[in-house]
Short mmCIF file of C-alpha atoms and ligand atoms in Angstrom, two decimals:
data_model
loop_
_atom_site.label_atom_id
_atom_site.label_comp_id
_atom_site.label_asym_id
_atom_site.label_seq_id
_atom_site.Cartn_x
_atom_site.Cartn_y
_atom_site.Cartn_z
CA UNK P 246 15.71 19.67 -31.39
CA UNK P 247 12.04 21.24 -31.44
CA UNK P 248 9.02 20.17 -29.18
CA UNK P 249 7.25 17.07 -30.41
CA UNK P 250 3.50 16.85 -31.05
CA UNK P 251 2.30 13.15 -30.48
CA UNK P 252 0.10 11.86 -33.19
CA UNK P 253 -2.99 9.50 -31.98
CA UNK P 254 -0.68 6.04 -32.18
CA UNK P 255 2.21 7.74 -30.37
CA UNK P 256 -0.63 8.93 -27.63
CA UNK P 257 -1.97 5.35 -27.11
CA UNK P 258 1.73 4.34 -26.59
CA UNK P 259 2.33 7.10 -24.37
CA UNK P 260 -0.83 5.98 -22.41
CA UNK P 261 0.59 2.52 -21.85
CA UNK P 262 3.85 3.50 -20.75
CA UNK P 263 2.53 5.89 -17.92
CA UNK P 264 0.08 3.47 -16.95
CA UNK P 265 2.85 0.73 -16.37
CA UNK P 266 5.14 3.44 -14.66
CA UNK P 267 2.51 4.14 -12.49
CA UNK P 268 1.80 0.23 -11.84
CA UNK P 269 5.34 -0.27 -10.67
CA UNK P 270 4.89 2.25 -7.94
CA UNK P 271 1.76 0.29 -6.77
CA UNK P 272 3.76 -2.89 -7.01
CA UNK P 273 6.70 -1.81 -4.47
CA UNK P 274 4.30 0.19 -1.85
CA UNK P 275 3.52 -2.79 0.35
CA UNK P 276 7.31 -3.50 0.64
CA UNK P 277 8.13 0.10 1.92
CA UNK P 278 8.50 -0.44 5.77
CA UNK P 279 11.12 -0.24 8.26
CA UNK P 280 14.10 -2.66 7.92
CA UNK P 281 13.86 -2.95 4.01
CA UNK P 282 16.83 -1.83 1.81
CA UNK P 283 16.58 0.35 -1.11
CA UNK P 284 18.26 -2.30 -3.15
CA UNK P 285 15.53 -4.66 -2.41
CA UNK P 286 13.00 -2.20 -3.53
CA UNK P 287 15.33 -1.82 -6.83
CA UNK P 288 15.31 -5.51 -7.24
CA UNK P 289 11.41 -5.83 -6.67
CA UNK P 290 10.64 -2.84 -9.34
CA UNK P 291 13.50 -4.14 -11.56
CA UNK P 292 11.82 -7.72 -11.89
CA UNK P 293 8.53 -6.40 -12.21
CA UNK P 294 9.19 -3.89 -15.21
CA UNK P 295 11.40 -6.92 -16.86
CA UNK P 296 9.48 -10.17 -16.10
CA UNK P 297 5.72 -8.76 -15.86
CA UNK P 298 5.51 -6.04 -18.08
CA UNK P 299 8.37 -7.07 -20.49
CA UNK P 300 9.27 -3.16 -20.37
CA UNK P 301 12.68 -1.59 -20.00
CA UNK P 302 14.09 0.36 -16.56
CA UNK P 303 14.81 3.51 -18.29
CA UNK P 304 17.60 4.70 -15.58
CA UNK P 305 19.60 1.62 -15.79
CA UNK P 306 22.77 2.73 -17.78
CA UNK P 307 21.39 5.82 -18.49
CA UNK P 308 24.38 7.98 -18.81
CA UNK P 309 26.11 5.42 -16.47
CA UNK P 310 23.46 5.16 -13.69
CA UNK P 311 23.71 1.71 -12.06
CA UNK P 312 20.18 1.04 -11.18
CA UNK P 313 16.60 0.61 -12.12
CA UNK P 314 14.72 3.25 -9.90
CA UNK P 315 15.93 6.14 -7.85
CA UNK P 316 15.32 6.26 -4.09
CA UNK P 317 15.72 9.55 -2.29
CA UNK P 318 15.51 9.53 1.41
CA UNK P 319 14.83 12.69 3.84
CA UNK P 320 17.80 14.91 2.99
CA UNK P 321 18.42 13.59 -0.29
CA UNK P 322 17.15 15.63 -3.21
CA UNK P 323 16.97 13.16 -6.18
CA UNK P 324 18.78 10.35 -8.04
CA UNK P 325 19.65 8.41 -4.92
CA UNK P 326 20.94 5.30 -5.76
CA UNK P 327 19.53 1.89 -4.12
CA UNK P 328 21.84 -0.02 -2.18
CA UNK P 329 22.31 -1.19 1.37
CA UNK P 330 20.69 1.50 3.22
CA UNK P 331 17.70 0.21 5.36
CA UNK P 332 14.46 2.28 5.73
CA UNK P 333 13.71 3.46 9.25
CA UNK P 334 10.38 4.88 10.94
CA UNK P 335 10.17 8.39 10.11
CA UNK P 336 11.58 8.53 7.03
CA UNK P 337 10.32 10.05 4.01
CA UNK P 338 11.17 8.44 0.52
CA UNK P 339 10.88 9.22 -3.03
CA UNK P 340 10.88 6.67 -5.49
CA UNK P 341 11.15 7.44 -9.33
CA UNK P 342 10.24 5.08 -11.93
CA UNK P 343 10.68 5.46 -15.67
CA UNK P 344 9.84 2.57 -17.94
CA UNK P 345 10.21 2.17 -21.88
CA UNK P 346 7.60 0.12 -23.69
CA UNK P 347 7.29 -0.15 -27.32
CA UNK P 348 9.72 2.60 -27.51
CA UNK P 349 7.84 5.19 -25.47
CA UNK P 350 8.78 6.42 -21.90
CA UNK P 351 6.44 6.68 -18.67
CA UNK P 352 7.91 8.59 -16.14
CA UNK P 353 6.53 9.09 -12.49
CA UNK P 354 7.58 9.52 -8.84
CA UNK P 355 5.84 9.96 -5.54
CA UNK P 356 6.91 10.19 -1.82
CA UNK P 357 6.10 7.47 0.61
CA UNK P 358 6.35 8.22 4.24
CA UNK P 359 7.69 4.96 6.66
CA UNK P 360 5.69 4.85 9.69
CA UNK P 361 5.01 8.05 11.71
CA UNK P 362 6.39 11.12 10.05
CA UNK P 363 7.18 14.42 11.70
CA UNK P 364 4.72 17.18 11.25
CA UNK P 365 7.20 19.12 9.16
CA UNK P 366 7.82 15.96 6.90
CA UNK P 367 3.92 15.26 6.58
CA UNK P 368 3.41 18.94 5.70
CA UNK P 369 6.42 19.16 3.39
CA UNK P 370 5.19 15.81 1.38
CA UNK P 371 1.41 17.22 1.26
CA UNK P 372 2.40 20.81 0.24
CA UNK P 373 4.78 19.11 -2.65
CA UNK P 374 2.04 16.90 -4.10
CA UNK P 375 -0.52 20.07 -4.07
CA UNK P 376 1.81 22.30 -5.81
CA UNK P 377 2.45 19.63 -8.46
CA UNK P 378 -1.21 19.06 -9.18
CA UNK P 379 -1.75 23.08 -9.03
CA UNK P 380 0.58 23.12 -11.67
CA UNK P 381 -0.82 20.34 -13.58
CA UNK P 382 -4.26 22.23 -13.54
CA UNK P 383 -2.85 24.85 -15.62
CA UNK P 384 -2.17 22.89 -18.44
CA UNK P 385 -4.28 23.40 -21.60
CA UNK P 386 -3.68 24.46 -25.09
CA UNK P 387 -2.74 28.25 -25.09
CA UNK P 388 -1.54 28.31 -21.27
CA UNK P 389 2.29 28.96 -21.30
CA UNK P 390 4.93 27.03 -19.15
CA UNK P 391 5.18 29.95 -16.95
CA UNK P 392 1.79 29.91 -15.66
CA UNK P 393 2.70 25.92 -14.68
CA UNK P 394 6.08 26.98 -12.71
CA UNK P 395 4.51 30.05 -11.20
CA UNK P 396 1.46 28.16 -9.99
CA UNK P 397 3.91 25.64 -8.20
CA UNK P 398 6.39 28.32 -6.88
CA UNK P 399 3.62 30.69 -5.23
CA UNK P 400 1.94 27.43 -3.42
CA UNK P 401 5.56 26.30 -2.04
CA UNK P 402 6.86 29.64 -1.01
CA UNK P 403 3.43 30.38 0.87
CA UNK P 404 4.34 27.71 3.04
CA UNK P 405 7.91 29.16 3.35
CA UNK P 406 9.50 25.96 1.78
CA UNK P 407 11.72 26.10 -1.35
CA UNK P 408 11.58 24.99 -5.00
CA UNK P 409 14.93 23.45 -6.44
CA UNK P 410 16.12 25.06 -9.34
CA UNK P 411 18.75 22.72 -10.61
CA UNK P 412 16.36 20.26 -11.95
CA UNK P 413 13.11 20.72 -13.90
CA UNK P 414 10.21 18.64 -15.80
CA UNK P 415 11.26 17.56 -19.43
CA UNK P 416 9.44 16.85 -22.72
CA UNK P 417 9.06 13.00 -22.67
CA UNK P 418 8.16 10.42 -25.56
CA UNK P 419 10.87 8.16 -27.44
CA UNK P 420 13.36 10.22 -25.41
CA UNK P 421 13.44 10.08 -21.79
CA UNK P 422 14.23 13.92 -21.65
CA UNK P 423 13.05 15.81 -24.89
CA UNK P 424 12.59 19.72 -25.12
CA UNK P 425 10.99 21.77 -23.29
CA UNK P 426 12.32 22.42 -19.81
CA UNK P 427 9.71 22.43 -17.10
CA UNK P 428 10.58 24.83 -14.65
CA UNK P 429 8.73 24.65 -11.34
CA UNK P 430 9.23 28.38 -10.82
CA UNK P 431 8.49 31.47 -12.86
CA UNK P 432 10.71 33.95 -14.56
CA UNK P 433 9.05 36.90 -15.87
CA UNK P 434 10.22 37.32 -19.69
CA UNK P 435 12.04 34.21 -19.69
CA UNK P 436 11.80 32.50 -23.07
CA UNK P 437 11.36 29.19 -21.75
CA UNK P 438 8.26 30.29 -19.54
CA UNK P 439 6.53 31.86 -22.73
CA UNK P 440 6.25 28.84 -24.57
CA UNK P 441 2.45 28.11 -25.26
CA UNK P 442 1.36 24.40 -24.91
CA UNK P 443 -0.06 22.79 -27.86
CA UNK P 444 -2.08 19.52 -27.81
CA UNK P 445 -0.35 16.48 -28.13
CA UNK P 446 2.71 17.75 -26.26
CA UNK P 447 3.69 15.47 -23.47
CA UNK P 448 6.15 16.59 -20.79
CA UNK P 449 6.39 15.80 -16.81
CA UNK P 450 5.91 18.14 -13.90
CA UNK P 451 8.20 17.13 -11.25
CA UNK P 452 8.72 19.76 -8.56
CA UNK P 453 11.35 19.06 -5.86
CA UNK P 454 10.65 21.18 -2.70
CA UNK P 455 13.00 21.87 0.22
CA UNK P 456 11.75 22.39 3.82
CA UNK P 457 14.98 24.52 3.89
CA UNK P 458 16.90 26.45 1.48
CA UNK P 459 16.83 25.81 -2.08
CA UNK P 460 20.58 24.85 -2.50
CA UNK P 461 21.84 21.52 -3.23
CA UNK P 462 25.07 19.55 -3.81
CA UNK P 463 25.76 16.05 -5.34
CA UNK P 464 27.60 13.76 -3.26
CA UNK P 465 31.01 12.09 -4.15
CA UNK P 466 29.26 8.96 -5.89
CA UNK P 467 28.45 11.64 -8.67
CA UNK P 468 24.45 10.67 -8.46
CA UNK P 469 22.90 11.19 -5.06
CA UNK P 470 21.79 14.80 -4.77
CA UNK P 471 21.40 16.33 -1.30
CA UNK P 472 20.24 19.39 0.30
CA UNK P 473 23.07 22.08 1.27
CA UNK P 474 21.53 22.57 4.60
CA UNK P 475 20.62 18.68 5.06
CA UNK P 476 16.81 19.71 5.56
CA UNK P 477 14.40 17.52 4.15
CA UNK P 478 13.23 17.13 0.67
CA UNK P 479 10.24 15.74 -1.26
CA UNK P 480 9.44 15.42 -5.03
CA UNK P 481 6.23 14.14 -7.12
CA UNK P 482 6.05 13.44 -10.94
CA UNK P 483 3.51 12.82 -13.35
CA UNK P 484 4.03 12.37 -16.96
CA UNK P 485 1.21 14.48 -18.79
CA UNK P 486 -0.62 15.01 -22.05
CA UNK P 487 -1.81 18.31 -23.45
CA UNK P 488 -5.33 17.52 -24.90
CA UNK P 489 -7.75 19.75 -27.07
CA UNK P 490 -9.48 20.73 -23.70
CA UNK P 491 -7.05 20.59 -21.20
CA UNK P 492 -4.77 17.72 -20.12
CA UNK P 493 -4.70 14.30 -19.34
CA UNK P 494 -2.37 12.86 -16.32
CA UNK P 495 -0.92 9.49 -18.02
CA UNK P 496 0.73 8.28 -14.73
CA UNK P 497 -2.31 8.39 -12.24
CA UNK P 498 -2.41 5.87 -9.43
CA UNK P 499 -5.54 3.70 -9.34
CA UNK P 500 -6.21 5.68 -6.09
CA UNK P 501 -5.93 9.24 -8.03
CA UNK P 502 -7.93 7.68 -11.31
CA UNK P 503 -10.80 6.98 -8.75
CA UNK P 504 -10.65 10.44 -7.26
CA UNK P 505 -10.25 11.85 -10.95
CA UNK P 506 -14.20 11.97 -11.49
CA UNK P 507 -15.60 15.02 -13.79
CA UNK P 508 -16.59 16.32 -10.46
CA UNK P 509 -13.48 16.03 -8.62
CA UNK P 510 -11.88 17.71 -11.53
CA UNK P 511 -14.09 20.50 -11.65
CA UNK P 512 -13.54 21.64 -8.23
N1 MF3 Y 815 13.41 9.73 -13.45
C1 MF3 Y 815 14.00 11.34 -13.51
C2 MF3 Y 815 13.56 12.24 -14.10
O1 MF3 Y 815 12.41 12.35 -13.56
C3 MF3 Y 815 15.60 11.02 -14.19
C4 MF3 Y 815 16.36 9.91 -13.38
S1 MF3 Y 815 18.01 9.81 -14.33
C5 MF3 Y 815 18.78 8.65 -13.45
O2 MF3 Y 815 13.62 12.63 -14.79
F1 MF3 Y 815 19.73 8.41 -14.34
F2 MF3 Y 815 18.98 9.28 -12.40
F3 MF3 Y 815 17.99 7.96 -13.25
CO1 CO Y 816 11.00 13.09 -15.14
CO1 CO Y 817 11.60 10.65 -13.01
#
């Protein structure tokens, strides 16, 4: 398999899929408050995707995954499985949504803070989002994947946080996970890092950042990944298209779209 270059018809479908994935996060957002279960959040997303969007929740049955979204709380790194767990004040929560519409995938995740966060939690969430956008800012034809990963890693480590290495971004399109892998750190002379970006490529940028050490382990449920040291973990994710003169973020929220005036982008 090689890196697919999307044609204009495919790009249109990627835009639609991206928009729908972003919409799901906006639909679930008002329900995120103390006392709600992650299972309830899954049900809200599932119903919206299936009944309103007439789309498919990509995680459901993917490699045996049992739910339609991933909900990862506090020390959970990723792939938290929605269930009976209730949210409480001070929790930080990642919701990861992937939908399939007209055969194409849109994949996005963001952090939510329940009630009043600790200073550390707030900083971790903000730095992770900044790191994602600093990586995304590097994306244009001729840049390398190493440029993206290094920008993310530098920002994260300047705060003495750590980048999780076991999970990475990925090409996306007809398949959920396509080539190439997008590392969120730089390795000099690594073949992955020297891949040169071309217009028409689509991939995700989805750094996972730990407040303590970068090491992780998977719980006995076979899905939920947690930090080894039980420190906090945060993740943000967007699906990106490489354009002739830079990039287009296909999964922007309404708020982010309003901020993305040409002026804001130039700064
Ligand atoms: N949405 C995740 C990603 O960003 C993948 C979740 S796979 C699942 O790549 F099986 F856990 F749902
Ligand atoms: Co992804
Ligand atoms: Co995702």
